[in-house]
């Protein structure tokens, strides 16, 4: 499958073709499963306002008297048309509770200024994002509604390869679409098929099926023939970007934990084992002269102050299970860890020099502690932000920036940032509006890098340049 690509299909519309799988003789199970789930799947529409790409002194050139003189109202009209809200993508979602909690893919809601949810009976609601997790490509959204149809949560661990499943979603905007297939594989990591490159998300342990999925299916339901949710559809693997027989869903073993964390803590509680590793291969077995085991995770390094260090793991060990779950490949160890929280005690089974060992240890968070962490908020920085005025931007000869206002005790003040400092970039990312600061802040706080620092570059209204490192310490 050289040249194949991984496609996320919640935000684009493209042609597709597929031959339907042959169904078994018992059609009634398929019909019952479809009828019991189609009302529990919704359409999710992502709206945003296109931004002008041409800037003049930090703002749009439209509305500037100089340009108005030469171009008149035509340019103003173009600006007004450009500022109209537009549909930038569509996907699907699955109703989890009667009062309106819905799970979908993070890439379906990413960048949205407004989310619209359409039920199967065409009722329409605006939705808010409760929380999202780019690492698993999951997001939890909420609508204000009552007595909604809920798809019961199933256990993806019970799925068997060869078992029939249904994919329910809204491909190309067609509502209530059901396709069927079998479970082709479990614990599939798409990074392995790409030689470790172009991974869809930071955590991958997919259910692979041959149920046809296309643009708009992202965030939809994968259900078993009992009508239970066993996965959230997320991606396809194809040479053309069109469906080609390989579809992938995030298992409910991960979905349930991510959703529960977002609802309870506002963010996903990510447990860290503290190793660098590679899946065991015949080549690695021969190279390292490994004995007693032919499948597992080869420990290439152990991080200080980690659960792995506490358990006594060393370079060269082969981890074969975590809490009794096999860790034969990257996807399996990621899925096993994704179910855990910091502070949880786990048992590790590993081989060293052909001998089997079993040790227990307490999982840590990304900062090396065992505490659960609360969701970060940009207000924790101890200040507010405003877009730099057009006049000041022209005076300083800058095209973008946000200005620090109302600074109080907090990380910004501790770093030495003073009132009215203009931030032009954070961690080398261009900053043009307050929302940019919030987005970067959230990415850093929710990310897996233990060094949570915002590197600010900018200048004061006097023209004096400034560089600051703002440490975002976790609780």
Short mmCIF file of C-alpha atoms in Angstrom, two decimals:
data_model
loop_
_atom_site.label_atom_id
_atom_site.label_comp_id
_atom_site.label_asym_id
_atom_site.label_seq_id
_atom_site.Cartn_x
_atom_site.Cartn_y
_atom_site.Cartn_z
CA UNK A 1 0.00 0.00 0.00
CA UNK A 2 2.83 2.33 -0.87
CA UNK A 3 1.78 5.94 -1.00
CA UNK A 4 -1.34 5.30 1.05
CA UNK A 5 -2.67 8.11 3.20
CA UNK A 6 -4.64 8.43 6.39
CA UNK A 7 -7.77 10.53 5.90
CA UNK A 8 -9.87 12.22 8.54
CA UNK A 9 -13.30 12.52 7.07
CA UNK A 10 -15.28 14.90 9.23
CA UNK A 11 -14.44 18.18 7.46
CA UNK A 12 -14.24 17.54 3.74
CA UNK A 13 -16.52 16.41 0.96
CA UNK A 14 -15.14 14.16 -1.78
CA UNK A 15 -16.45 11.49 -4.10
CA UNK A 16 -16.21 7.86 -3.02
CA UNK A 17 -17.14 4.37 -4.06
CA UNK A 18 -17.33 1.07 -2.29
CA UNK A 19 -18.71 -2.42 -2.74
CA UNK A 20 -21.02 -3.35 0.17
CA UNK A 21 -20.09 -6.33 2.30
CA UNK A 22 -22.26 -9.43 2.04
CA UNK A 23 -24.61 -9.81 4.99
CA UNK A 24 -25.33 -13.09 6.77
CA UNK A 25 -28.66 -14.83 6.49
CA UNK A 26 -30.10 -13.36 9.70
CA UNK A 27 -31.16 -9.91 8.53
CA UNK A 28 -33.31 -9.20 11.58
CA UNK A 29 -30.31 -8.55 13.83
CA UNK A 30 -29.03 -5.93 11.37
CA UNK A 31 -32.43 -4.25 11.09
CA UNK A 32 -32.96 -4.13 14.85
CA UNK A 33 -29.47 -2.73 15.50
CA UNK A 34 -29.94 -0.05 12.82
CA UNK A 35 -33.38 0.97 14.01
CA UNK A 36 -32.24 1.24 17.62
CA UNK A 37 -29.24 3.46 16.84
CA UNK A 38 -30.01 5.86 13.98
CA UNK A 39 -31.85 8.28 16.30
CA UNK A 40 -28.85 8.35 18.62
CA UNK A 41 -26.52 9.73 15.95
CA UNK A 42 -26.54 13.44 15.06
CA UNK A 43 -25.08 15.71 12.41
CA UNK A 44 -22.47 18.19 13.68
CA UNK A 45 -21.88 21.34 11.61
CA UNK A 46 -18.80 23.49 12.13
CA UNK A 47 -19.20 27.21 11.34
CA UNK A 48 -16.48 29.87 11.29
CA UNK A 49 -15.91 33.34 9.86
CA UNK A 50 -13.18 33.54 7.20
CA UNK A 51 -10.48 36.06 8.06
CA UNK A 52 -8.98 38.56 5.67
CA UNK A 53 -5.50 37.51 4.60
CA UNK A 54 -4.40 41.04 3.67
CA UNK A 55 -3.32 43.19 6.59
CA UNK A 56 -2.40 46.84 6.88
CA UNK A 57 -0.75 48.09 10.05
CA UNK A 58 -2.14 45.24 12.14
CA UNK A 59 -5.69 45.37 10.78
CA UNK A 60 -7.54 44.72 7.58
CA UNK A 61 -6.78 47.18 4.80
CA UNK A 62 -10.52 47.37 4.16
CA UNK A 63 -11.98 50.36 5.93
CA UNK A 64 -8.71 52.29 5.70
CA UNK A 65 -9.45 55.79 4.28
CA UNK A 66 -6.63 55.51 1.73
CA UNK A 67 -8.08 52.33 0.22
CA UNK A 68 -11.65 53.58 0.54
CA UNK A 69 -10.71 56.63 -1.56
CA UNK A 70 -9.47 54.53 -4.47
CA UNK A 71 -11.73 51.49 -4.24
CA UNK A 72 -14.86 52.92 -2.69
CA UNK A 73 -17.58 50.69 -1.27
CA UNK A 74 -16.64 47.64 -3.33
CA UNK A 75 -13.85 46.65 -0.94
CA UNK A 76 -16.10 47.24 2.07
CA UNK A 77 -18.71 45.00 0.49
CA UNK A 78 -16.10 42.29 -0.08
CA UNK A 79 -15.04 42.56 3.55
CA UNK A 80 -18.63 42.24 4.76
CA UNK A 81 -19.19 39.20 2.55
CA UNK A 82 -15.96 37.64 3.78
CA UNK A 83 -16.96 38.19 7.40
CA UNK A 84 -20.17 36.20 7.02
CA UNK A 85 -20.22 32.96 8.93
CA UNK A 86 -19.61 29.95 6.71
CA UNK A 87 -19.97 26.20 7.04
CA UNK A 88 -16.41 24.89 7.10
CA UNK A 89 -17.11 21.23 7.78
CA UNK A 90 -19.57 18.57 8.79
CA UNK A 91 -19.33 15.40 10.83
CA UNK A 92 -21.34 13.17 13.10
CA UNK A 93 -21.81 12.72 16.84
CA UNK A 94 -23.24 10.15 19.23
CA UNK A 95 -25.74 11.02 21.98
CA UNK A 96 -24.45 9.75 25.32
CA UNK A 97 -27.07 11.11 27.73
CA UNK A 98 -30.72 12.09 27.53
CA UNK A 99 -29.87 15.66 28.60
CA UNK A 100 -27.63 16.38 25.62
CA UNK A 101 -24.04 15.22 26.07
CA UNK A 102 -22.64 14.18 22.69
CA UNK A 103 -19.27 12.67 21.78
CA UNK A 104 -17.59 13.38 18.44
CA UNK A 105 -14.10 13.71 16.99
CA UNK A 106 -11.86 16.61 17.94
CA UNK A 107 -11.12 17.28 14.26
CA UNK A 108 -14.85 17.74 13.62
CA UNK A 109 -15.16 20.65 16.06
CA UNK A 110 -11.65 22.09 15.71
CA UNK A 111 -11.60 25.79 14.82
CA UNK A 112 -15.36 26.22 15.15
CA UNK A 113 -16.82 29.55 16.16
CA UNK A 114 -20.26 28.00 16.30
CA UNK A 115 -21.40 24.38 16.39
CA UNK A 116 -24.79 23.28 15.19
CA UNK A 117 -26.26 19.87 15.99
CA UNK A 118 -29.08 18.43 13.90
CA UNK A 119 -31.01 15.46 15.28
CA UNK A 120 -32.40 12.70 13.11
CA UNK A 121 -35.86 14.34 13.28
CA UNK A 122 -34.35 17.63 12.00
CA UNK A 123 -34.48 19.44 15.33
CA UNK A 124 -31.56 21.87 15.43
CA UNK A 125 -29.53 23.07 18.43
CA UNK A 126 -26.45 25.17 19.03
CA UNK A 127 -23.80 23.22 20.92
CA UNK A 128 -21.01 24.18 23.29
CA UNK A 129 -17.69 22.38 23.65
CA UNK A 130 -17.39 20.85 27.11
CA UNK A 131 -13.86 19.68 26.45
CA UNK A 132 -11.65 18.08 23.84
CA UNK A 133 -8.59 15.85 23.62
CA UNK A 134 -6.49 16.06 20.44
CA UNK A 135 -4.35 13.10 21.56
CA UNK A 136 -7.28 10.71 21.19
CA UNK A 137 -9.14 12.87 18.64
CA UNK A 138 -12.21 13.00 20.87
CA UNK A 139 -14.43 15.89 21.96
CA UNK A 140 -17.43 16.21 24.25
CA UNK A 141 -20.11 18.73 23.31
CA UNK A 142 -23.46 19.64 24.90
CA UNK A 143 -26.84 20.78 23.66
CA UNK A 144 -29.77 21.97 25.76
CA UNK A 145 -32.34 19.25 25.20
CA UNK A 146 -34.29 16.61 27.10
CA UNK A 147 -35.32 13.00 26.60
CA UNK A 148 -32.91 12.35 23.74
CA UNK A 149 -32.36 8.89 22.28
CA UNK A 150 -29.23 7.35 23.79
CA UNK A 151 -27.11 4.57 22.32
CA UNK A 152 -26.09 2.29 25.21
CA UNK A 153 -22.36 2.03 25.86
CA UNK A 154 -20.85 -1.33 25.00
CA UNK A 155 -17.49 -2.87 25.84
CA UNK A 156 -15.04 -2.75 22.95
CA UNK A 157 -12.80 -5.22 24.79
CA UNK A 158 -15.42 -7.91 24.13
CA UNK A 159 -15.30 -7.40 20.34
CA UNK A 160 -13.88 -10.31 18.35
CA UNK A 161 -12.16 -10.21 14.99
CA UNK A 162 -14.71 -11.33 12.39
CA UNK A 163 -17.69 -10.00 14.36
CA UNK A 164 -20.28 -8.01 12.42
CA UNK A 165 -20.63 -4.29 13.21
CA UNK A 166 -22.59 -1.33 11.84
CA UNK A 167 -21.30 2.18 11.18
CA UNK A 168 -23.94 4.89 11.63
CA UNK A 169 -23.33 8.47 10.52
CA UNK A 170 -23.94 11.24 8.02
CA UNK A 171 -21.61 10.78 5.02
CA UNK A 172 -21.72 13.72 2.58
CA UNK A 173 -24.52 15.21 4.72
CA UNK A 174 -26.88 12.27 4.10
CA UNK A 175 -28.48 11.66 7.50
CA UNK A 176 -29.13 8.30 9.15
CA UNK A 177 -26.80 6.31 6.93
CA UNK A 178 -25.95 2.76 8.02
CA UNK A 179 -23.17 0.60 6.57
CA UNK A 180 -22.04 -2.83 7.69
CA UNK A 181 -18.81 -4.77 7.93
CA UNK A 182 -16.76 -7.01 10.15
CA UNK A 183 -14.08 -6.28 12.71
CA UNK A 184 -10.93 -6.70 10.64
CA UNK A 185 -8.45 -6.15 13.47
CA UNK A 186 -8.14 -4.68 16.95
CA UNK A 187 -5.49 -2.46 18.55
CA UNK A 188 -4.40 -1.11 15.18
CA UNK A 189 -1.84 1.71 15.10
CA UNK A 190 -1.84 3.68 11.85
CA UNK A 191 1.63 5.04 12.57
CA UNK A 192 2.97 1.52 12.08
CA UNK A 193 1.58 1.43 8.54
CA UNK A 194 3.19 4.80 7.85
CA UNK A 195 6.60 3.80 9.16
CA UNK A 196 5.92 5.76 12.33
CA UNK A 197 5.08 8.97 10.42
CA UNK A 198 1.89 10.95 9.84
CA UNK A 199 0.09 9.65 12.85
CA UNK A 200 -3.49 10.82 13.17
CA UNK A 201 -3.29 11.42 16.90
CA UNK A 202 -1.01 11.02 19.88
CA UNK A 203 -2.78 7.86 21.09
CA UNK A 204 -3.79 5.24 18.55
CA UNK A 205 -5.45 1.92 19.25
CA UNK A 206 -8.13 1.59 16.61
CA UNK A 207 -10.76 -0.97 15.78
CA UNK A 208 -10.26 -1.71 12.09
CA UNK A 209 -13.37 -2.60 10.08
CA UNK A 210 -14.41 -2.88 6.44
CA UNK A 211 -17.64 -0.91 6.99
CA UNK A 212 -17.77 1.85 4.38
CA UNK A 213 -16.98 5.29 5.82
CA UNK A 214 -16.76 8.60 3.96
CA UNK A 215 -16.69 12.36 4.51
CA UNK A 216 -19.11 13.23 7.28
CA UNK A 217 -18.88 9.88 9.09
CA UNK A 218 -16.29 11.24 11.56
CA UNK A 219 -17.64 11.12 15.09
CA UNK A 220 -20.37 8.64 14.19
CA UNK A 221 -21.18 5.37 15.91
CA UNK A 222 -19.72 1.93 15.46
CA UNK A 223 -22.21 -0.49 17.03
CA UNK A 224 -22.44 -4.24 17.49
CA UNK A 225 -25.50 -6.25 16.50
CA UNK A 226 -26.93 -5.73 20.00
CA UNK A 227 -27.13 -2.02 19.20
CA UNK A 228 -24.39 -1.12 21.69
CA UNK A 229 -21.77 1.55 21.02
CA UNK A 230 -18.34 -0.07 20.65
CA UNK A 231 -16.44 2.73 18.89
CA UNK A 232 -16.39 6.26 17.49
CA UNK A 233 -15.54 6.32 13.77
CA UNK A 234 -12.50 8.46 13.07
CA UNK A 235 -10.42 7.71 9.97
CA UNK A 236 -9.87 5.72 6.80
CA UNK A 237 -6.67 4.41 5.25
CA UNK A 238 -6.51 4.92 1.52
CA UNK A 239 -4.21 5.62 -1.41
CA UNK A 240 -6.70 8.13 -2.82
CA UNK A 241 -8.40 9.66 0.21
CA UNK A 242 -11.56 7.78 -0.75
CA UNK A 243 -12.89 4.73 1.05
CA UNK A 244 -10.87 1.65 0.09
CA UNK A 245 -11.92 -1.05 2.52
CA UNK A 246 -10.08 0.03 5.69
CA UNK A 247 -11.91 2.10 8.29
CA UNK A 248 -10.94 2.87 11.86
CA UNK A 249 -12.85 3.60 15.06
CA UNK A 250 -11.73 4.68 18.53
CA UNK A 251 -12.75 1.91 20.98
CA UNK A 252 -15.19 2.65 23.78
CA UNK A 253 -12.57 1.49 26.28
CA UNK A 254 -10.83 4.80 25.50
CA UNK A 255 -13.95 6.85 24.74
CA UNK A 256 -15.57 6.14 28.12
CA UNK A 257 -12.49 7.17 30.08
CA UNK A 258 -11.90 10.36 28.07
CA UNK A 259 -15.55 11.43 28.37
CA UNK A 260 -15.64 10.70 32.12
CA UNK A 261 -12.44 12.69 32.67
CA UNK A 262 -13.70 15.69 30.73
CA UNK A 263 -17.01 15.72 32.61
CA UNK A 264 -15.45 15.26 36.04
CA UNK A 265 -12.15 17.11 35.81
CA UNK A 266 -12.46 19.34 32.73
CA UNK A 267 -9.48 17.63 31.08
CA UNK A 268 -8.16 14.16 30.39
CA UNK A 269 -6.08 12.67 33.21
CA UNK A 270 -3.12 11.22 31.34
CA UNK A 271 -1.09 8.54 33.11
CA UNK A 272 2.56 8.12 32.18
CA UNK A 273 4.57 4.91 32.44
CA UNK A 274 7.93 6.58 31.86
CA UNK A 275 9.66 4.55 29.17
CA UNK A 276 10.88 4.98 25.63
CA UNK A 277 10.22 1.83 23.66
CA UNK A 278 9.88 -0.05 20.40
CA UNK A 279 7.63 -3.02 19.54
CA UNK A 280 9.51 -6.30 19.51
CA UNK A 281 10.35 -7.53 15.99
CA UNK A 282 12.31 -10.55 14.72
CA UNK A 283 15.12 -8.19 13.77
CA UNK A 284 15.20 -6.64 17.25
CA UNK A 285 15.13 -10.07 18.92
CA UNK A 286 18.16 -11.11 16.89
CA UNK A 287 20.01 -7.81 17.37
CA UNK A 288 19.50 -7.69 21.16
CA UNK A 289 19.70 -11.46 21.68
CA UNK A 290 16.37 -11.47 23.51
CA UNK A 291 15.35 -14.75 25.11
CA UNK A 292 12.14 -16.24 26.47
CA UNK A 293 9.69 -13.98 24.62
CA UNK A 294 8.77 -13.23 21.00
CA UNK A 295 6.19 -10.44 21.41
CA UNK A 296 6.07 -7.36 23.62
CA UNK A 297 7.42 -3.86 24.13
CA UNK A 298 11.20 -3.50 24.16
CA UNK A 299 12.25 -0.96 26.81
CA UNK A 300 14.81 1.33 25.22
CA UNK A 301 15.04 3.76 28.14
CA UNK A 302 13.54 4.52 31.55
CA UNK A 303 12.65 8.01 32.78
CA UNK A 304 13.69 9.07 36.29
CA UNK A 305 10.91 9.53 38.87
CA UNK A 306 8.50 7.39 36.87
CA UNK A 307 6.34 4.32 37.48
CA UNK A 308 8.70 2.27 35.33
CA UNK A 309 11.65 3.35 37.46
CA UNK A 310 9.74 2.50 40.63
CA UNK A 311 8.95 -0.98 39.25
CA UNK A 312 12.61 -1.55 38.48
CA UNK A 313 12.35 -1.70 34.68
CA UNK A 314 15.66 -1.38 32.87
CA UNK A 315 16.83 -0.88 29.32
CA UNK A 316 16.59 -4.19 27.49
CA UNK A 317 13.55 -5.49 29.39
CA UNK A 318 10.51 -6.64 27.41
CA UNK A 319 7.14 -5.53 28.82
CA UNK A 320 4.46 -8.11 27.96
CA UNK A 321 1.46 -6.91 29.97
CA UNK A 322 0.12 -3.98 31.99
CA UNK A 323 -2.56 -4.76 34.56
CA UNK A 324 -3.08 -8.10 32.89
CA UNK A 325 -3.65 -6.61 29.44
CA UNK A 326 -1.20 -7.71 26.72
CA UNK A 327 1.25 -5.12 25.41
CA UNK A 328 2.41 -6.83 22.23
CA UNK A 329 2.50 -3.63 20.16
CA UNK A 330 2.35 0.16 20.37
CA UNK A 331 -1.45 0.29 20.13
CA UNK A 332 -1.98 -2.17 22.97
CA UNK A 333 0.28 -0.37 25.43
CA UNK A 334 -1.28 2.98 24.48
CA UNK A 335 -4.79 1.63 25.01
CA UNK A 336 -3.85 0.03 28.33
CA UNK A 337 -2.38 3.32 29.58
CA UNK A 338 -5.25 5.41 28.18
CA UNK A 339 -7.62 3.60 30.55
CA UNK A 340 -5.56 4.63 33.60
CA UNK A 341 -5.21 7.77 35.68
CA UNK A 342 -2.26 9.21 37.61
CA UNK A 343 -2.08 7.78 41.11
CA UNK A 344 -3.38 4.39 40.01
CA UNK A 345 -1.35 1.33 41.02
CA UNK A 346 -0.66 -1.07 38.16
CA UNK A 347 1.10 -4.38 37.71
CA UNK A 348 3.77 -4.78 35.05
CA UNK A 349 4.86 -8.13 33.68
CA UNK A 350 8.19 -8.18 31.86
CA UNK A 351 11.06 -10.42 30.79
CA UNK A 352 14.74 -9.90 31.54
CA UNK A 353 17.42 -12.30 30.33
CA UNK A 354 14.78 -14.90 29.56
CA UNK A 355 13.19 -14.76 33.03
CA UNK A 356 9.70 -13.50 33.80
CA UNK A 357 9.11 -10.81 36.47
CA UNK A 358 6.05 -9.08 37.87
CA UNK A 359 6.22 -5.75 39.72
CA UNK A 360 3.74 -3.08 40.84
CA UNK A 361 4.09 0.69 40.72
CA UNK A 362 2.04 3.90 40.83
CA UNK A 363 1.47 5.74 37.57
CA UNK A 364 2.48 9.43 37.41
CA UNK A 365 1.18 12.48 35.56
CA UNK A 366 3.19 14.33 32.94
CA UNK A 367 4.89 16.40 35.66
CA UNK A 368 6.02 13.31 37.59
CA UNK A 369 3.41 13.58 40.36
CA UNK A 370 0.53 11.30 41.24
CA UNK A 371 -2.11 14.05 41.58
CA UNK A 372 -5.07 14.53 39.28
CA UNK A 373 -4.95 17.93 37.58
CA UNK A 374 -7.72 20.45 37.02
CA UNK A 375 -8.46 21.99 33.66
CA UNK A 376 -6.35 25.05 32.97
CA UNK A 377 -7.88 28.41 32.13
CA UNK A 378 -6.10 31.31 30.47
CA UNK A 379 -7.31 33.59 33.29
CA UNK A 380 -4.91 31.67 35.55
CA UNK A 381 -2.14 33.72 33.93
CA UNK A 382 -3.21 36.69 36.04
CA UNK A 383 -4.09 39.15 33.28
CA UNK A 384 -6.36 39.78 30.32
CA UNK A 385 -5.54 40.46 26.69
CA UNK A 386 -6.76 42.84 24.00
CA UNK A 387 -5.95 43.17 20.32
CA UNK A 388 -3.36 45.87 19.73
CA UNK A 389 -4.95 49.03 18.37
CA UNK A 390 -4.53 49.89 14.71
CA UNK A 391 -2.92 53.22 15.56
CA UNK A 392 -0.35 51.68 17.90
CA UNK A 393 0.44 48.89 15.42
CA UNK A 394 1.16 51.47 12.70
CA UNK A 395 3.27 53.52 15.09
CA UNK A 396 5.40 50.49 16.04
CA UNK A 397 5.46 49.09 12.48
CA UNK A 398 4.03 45.72 13.49
CA UNK A 399 1.28 43.75 11.77
CA UNK A 400 -0.01 41.73 14.70
CA UNK A 401 -0.05 41.44 18.47
CA UNK A 402 -2.12 41.33 21.65
CA UNK A 403 -1.61 43.64 24.60
CA UNK A 404 -1.39 42.57 28.24
CA UNK A 405 -3.98 44.29 30.46
CA UNK A 406 -4.86 44.31 34.17
CA UNK A 407 -1.88 42.30 35.29
CA UNK A 408 -2.14 40.77 38.77
CA UNK A 409 -0.30 38.11 40.74
CA UNK A 410 0.24 35.07 38.56
CA UNK A 411 2.66 33.41 36.12
CA UNK A 412 2.85 36.45 33.83
CA UNK A 413 3.79 38.86 36.61
CA UNK A 414 6.21 36.31 38.09
CA UNK A 415 7.97 36.11 34.72
CA UNK A 416 8.50 39.88 34.70
CA UNK A 417 5.83 40.85 32.18
CA UNK A 418 4.47 44.33 32.79
CA UNK A 419 1.27 46.16 31.89
CA UNK A 420 0.76 47.00 28.17
CA UNK A 421 3.41 44.59 26.89
CA UNK A 422 2.52 43.58 23.33
CA UNK A 423 2.91 39.87 22.61
CA UNK A 424 3.66 39.20 18.94
CA UNK A 425 4.42 35.47 19.24
CA UNK A 426 4.22 32.64 21.75
CA UNK A 427 6.50 29.63 21.28
CA UNK A 428 7.20 30.97 17.78
CA UNK A 429 3.49 30.96 16.90
CA UNK A 430 2.10 34.26 15.57
CA UNK A 431 -0.45 35.93 17.87
CA UNK A 432 -3.06 38.25 16.39
CA UNK A 433 -6.01 38.13 18.80
CA UNK A 434 -6.74 37.14 22.44
CA UNK A 435 -8.21 33.81 21.29
CA UNK A 436 -4.77 32.86 19.94
CA UNK A 437 -3.28 33.20 23.42
CA UNK A 438 -6.02 31.01 24.90
CA UNK A 439 -5.55 28.34 22.23
CA UNK A 440 -1.77 28.16 22.70
CA UNK A 441 -2.14 28.17 26.48
CA UNK A 442 -4.59 25.25 26.34
CA UNK A 443 -2.34 23.28 24.01
CA UNK A 444 0.59 23.68 26.39
CA UNK A 445 -1.33 22.89 29.57
CA UNK A 446 -3.07 19.86 28.07
CA UNK A 447 0.01 18.62 26.21
CA UNK A 448 2.32 15.79 27.22
CA UNK A 449 5.49 17.88 27.45
CA UNK A 450 6.55 18.04 31.13
CA UNK A 451 8.12 21.48 30.54
CA UNK A 452 5.05 23.69 30.37
CA UNK A 453 6.44 27.06 29.37
CA UNK A 454 5.16 29.95 27.24
CA UNK A 455 8.03 31.75 25.52
CA UNK A 456 6.82 35.28 24.78
CA UNK A 457 8.30 37.59 22.21
CA UNK A 458 7.13 41.17 21.79
CA UNK A 459 7.66 44.79 22.67
CA UNK A 460 6.40 47.63 24.83
CA UNK A 461 4.59 50.72 23.43
CA UNK A 462 7.92 52.56 23.74
CA UNK A 463 9.42 50.18 21.18
CA UNK A 464 11.57 48.33 23.74
CA UNK A 465 11.67 44.63 22.91
CA UNK A 466 11.03 41.95 25.50
CA UNK A 467 11.45 38.19 25.83
CA UNK A 468 9.91 36.22 28.68
CA UNK A 469 9.58 32.59 29.78
CA UNK A 470 6.25 32.09 31.56
CA UNK A 471 6.22 28.86 33.55
CA UNK A 472 2.81 27.22 33.74
CA UNK A 473 3.15 25.12 36.89
CA UNK A 474 0.47 22.49 37.42
CA UNK A 475 -1.32 22.02 40.71
#
